Amino acid sequence: MAAMTLVEDICPVPDIRRPDMDAAVESAQAAVGLPVGARVVAAMSGGVDSTVVAALLHKAGYDVVGVTLQLYDHGAALKKKGACCAGQDIHDARLAADAIGIPHYVLDYESRFRDAVIDQFADDYLRGRTPVPCIRCNQTVKFRDLLDVARDLGAEAMATGHYVRRALGPDGRPQMRKAIDPSRDQSYFLFATTPEQLDYLRFPLADLEKPQVRGVAAALGLNIAAKPDSQDICFVPSGDYRTLINRLRPEGAEPGEIVHRDGRVLGRHDGVTGYTIGQRRGLNVAVGEPLFVTKLEPETRRVVVGPREALLTAALTLGETNWLGDQPTIEDAARQGAAVLARVRSTRPPSPARMTLEDGIVGVAFDTGEEGVAPGQACALYDPADPDRLLGGGFITGTTAAA
């Protein structure tokens, strides 16, 4: 077993909170809800969150197997901290598994990740959409393919370091709920988790705040306690996503017009893939008032701009939907005009709305105009009577502007 080094010997971390270790272990055990000794696969990215999950479950007496995914060519990311599933992170996961004392496997999923996430990311920008690659990764590679691996390893559950709660409802079915720390809650990114997947998944960090998680890592002597959180898009370690898109889809760099929503041509751009709905900076046009990107028209290569009020959206339509609510299907809930709290970006609070169903297409109509709604983004739905409960959601396929 590798020697463990206390994080205080490496770098002091001011936001570490010393936890009650017994309480942390009991909380992890409650989150798993399986008899001690059961096999649990821990998805280990090399970061502090997933490492602490593996360590707590091992300390609780479970038969823990760590699995790390190699998702992309990590040569560039080796020189940048905080790029998940890159070379350094795989190395850190191996060291952590050795220090904890659990078996560890690294799976090469580069081709699957490229097909399901990277190519989809580039295609979405080419179509004038604003993708959320973290959701695609959870939806496909992690919560579909990796779950199959966990079952093949004989595990009764798979645990991850996501900040979200899994709880049993009155009917005995698992629900997905927000984590105790609202600043870390990741339920928006997990809207696509199916009932079958949720039945198998476990989230042991639901009752911990991030400084407490780092404190657990320090108390256990794990030298990743001070490791920075992942930043940017993991497969774009430079942060320059447009260079990647133009390399994969060079047609997205074709120039076109920047047009005011009233029809005036205000200037030129060098590719629609460089713009997103709601963008203000980098337009390089001036008309005496702040302008925002309100629409992208990739077919005509036009970027449409307008005042801030033009960003207000009255309604949206959803595709690739998922449902975790009490009604049998999301179409049933939409047909009933169910009241929901709709969250259109991870950085925005949910807004009151009602579900709609028109020609078989699920939609959401906001009680008041919602800003920053972009096709390609996710719309996560929560229960107004129980705002911590995630009901499901979908990817935004279209919008209707507010009057």
PDB file of N, CA and C in Angstrom, residues 236 238-250 273:
ATOM      1  N   VAL A 236     -11.356  20.434 -23.368  1.00  0.00           N
ATOM      2  CA  VAL A 236     -10.801  21.672 -23.941  1.00  0.00           C
ATOM      3  C   VAL A 236      -9.948  22.325 -22.851  1.00  0.00           C
ATOM      4  N   SER A 238      -7.421  24.126 -22.767  1.00  0.00           N
ATOM      5  CA  SER A 238      -6.985  25.508 -22.984  1.00  0.00           C
ATOM      6  C   SER A 238      -8.112  26.505 -22.761  1.00  0.00           C
ATOM      7  N   GLY A 239      -9.357  26.021 -22.731  1.00  0.00           N
ATOM      8  CA  GLY A 239     -10.507  26.912 -22.615  1.00  0.00           C
ATOM      9  C   GLY A 239     -10.952  27.477 -23.955  1.00  0.00           C
ATOM     10  N   ASP A 240     -10.194  27.227 -25.012  1.00  0.00           N
ATOM     11  CA  ASP A 240     -10.502  27.764 -26.337  1.00  0.00           C
ATOM     12  C   ASP A 240     -11.325  26.738 -27.115  1.00  0.00           C
ATOM     13  N   TYR A 241     -12.624  26.668 -26.812  1.00  0.00           N
ATOM     14  CA  TYR A 241     -13.467  25.661 -27.446  1.00  0.00           C
ATOM     15  C   TYR A 241     -13.654  25.929 -28.936  1.00  0.00           C
ATOM     16  N   ARG A 242     -13.565  27.196 -29.338  1.00  0.00           N
ATOM     17  CA  ARG A 242     -13.823  27.504 -30.749  1.00  0.00           C
ATOM     18  C   ARG A 242     -12.756  26.908 -31.668  1.00  0.00           C
ATOM     19  N   THR A 243     -11.512  26.893 -31.207  1.00  0.00           N
ATOM     20  CA  THR A 243     -10.454  26.280 -32.010  1.00  0.00           C
ATOM     21  C   THR A 243     -10.741  24.803 -32.244  1.00  0.00           C
ATOM     22  N   LEU A 244     -11.210  24.124 -31.200  1.00  0.00           N
ATOM     23  CA  LEU A 244     -11.566  22.714 -31.338  1.00  0.00           C
ATOM     24  C   LEU A 244     -12.708  22.538 -32.333  1.00  0.00           C
ATOM     25  N   ILE A 245     -13.762  23.356 -32.211  1.00  0.00           N
ATOM     26  CA  ILE A 245     -14.916  23.233 -33.097  1.00  0.00           C
ATOM     27  C   ILE A 245     -14.517  23.491 -34.549  1.00  0.00           C
ATOM     28  N   ASN A 246     -13.703  24.518 -34.768  1.00  0.00           N
ATOM     29  CA  ASN A 246     -13.305  24.842 -36.134  1.00  0.00           C
ATOM     30  C   ASN A 246     -12.423  23.754 -36.740  1.00  0.00           C
ATOM     31  N   ARG A 247     -11.677  23.053 -35.887  1.00  0.00           N
ATOM     32  CA  ARG A 247     -10.869  21.945 -36.397  1.00  0.00           C
ATOM     33  C   ARG A 247     -11.764  20.760 -36.762  1.00  0.00           C
ATOM     34  N   LEU A 248     -12.764  20.497 -35.925  1.00  0.00           N
ATOM     35  CA  LEU A 248     -13.659  19.369 -36.190  1.00  0.00           C
ATOM     36  C   LEU A 248     -14.707  19.688 -37.248  1.00  0.00           C
ATOM     37  N   ARG A 249     -15.212  20.924 -37.246  1.00  0.00           N
ATOM     38  CA  ARG A 249     -16.265  21.343 -38.174  1.00  0.00           C
ATOM     39  C   ARG A 249     -15.861  22.687 -38.791  1.00  0.00           C
ATOM     40  N   PRO A 250     -14.913  22.687 -39.735  1.00  0.00           N
ATOM     41  CA  PRO A 250     -14.392  23.952 -40.285  1.00  0.00           C
ATOM     42  C   PRO A 250     -15.459  24.800 -40.965  1.00  0.00           C
ATOM     43  N   THR A 273     -20.203  29.673 -34.951  1.00  0.00           N
ATOM     44  CA  THR A 273     -19.792  28.846 -33.820  1.00  0.00           C
ATOM     45  C   THR A 273     -19.122  29.659 -32.714  1.00  0.00           C
TER      46      THR A 273
END
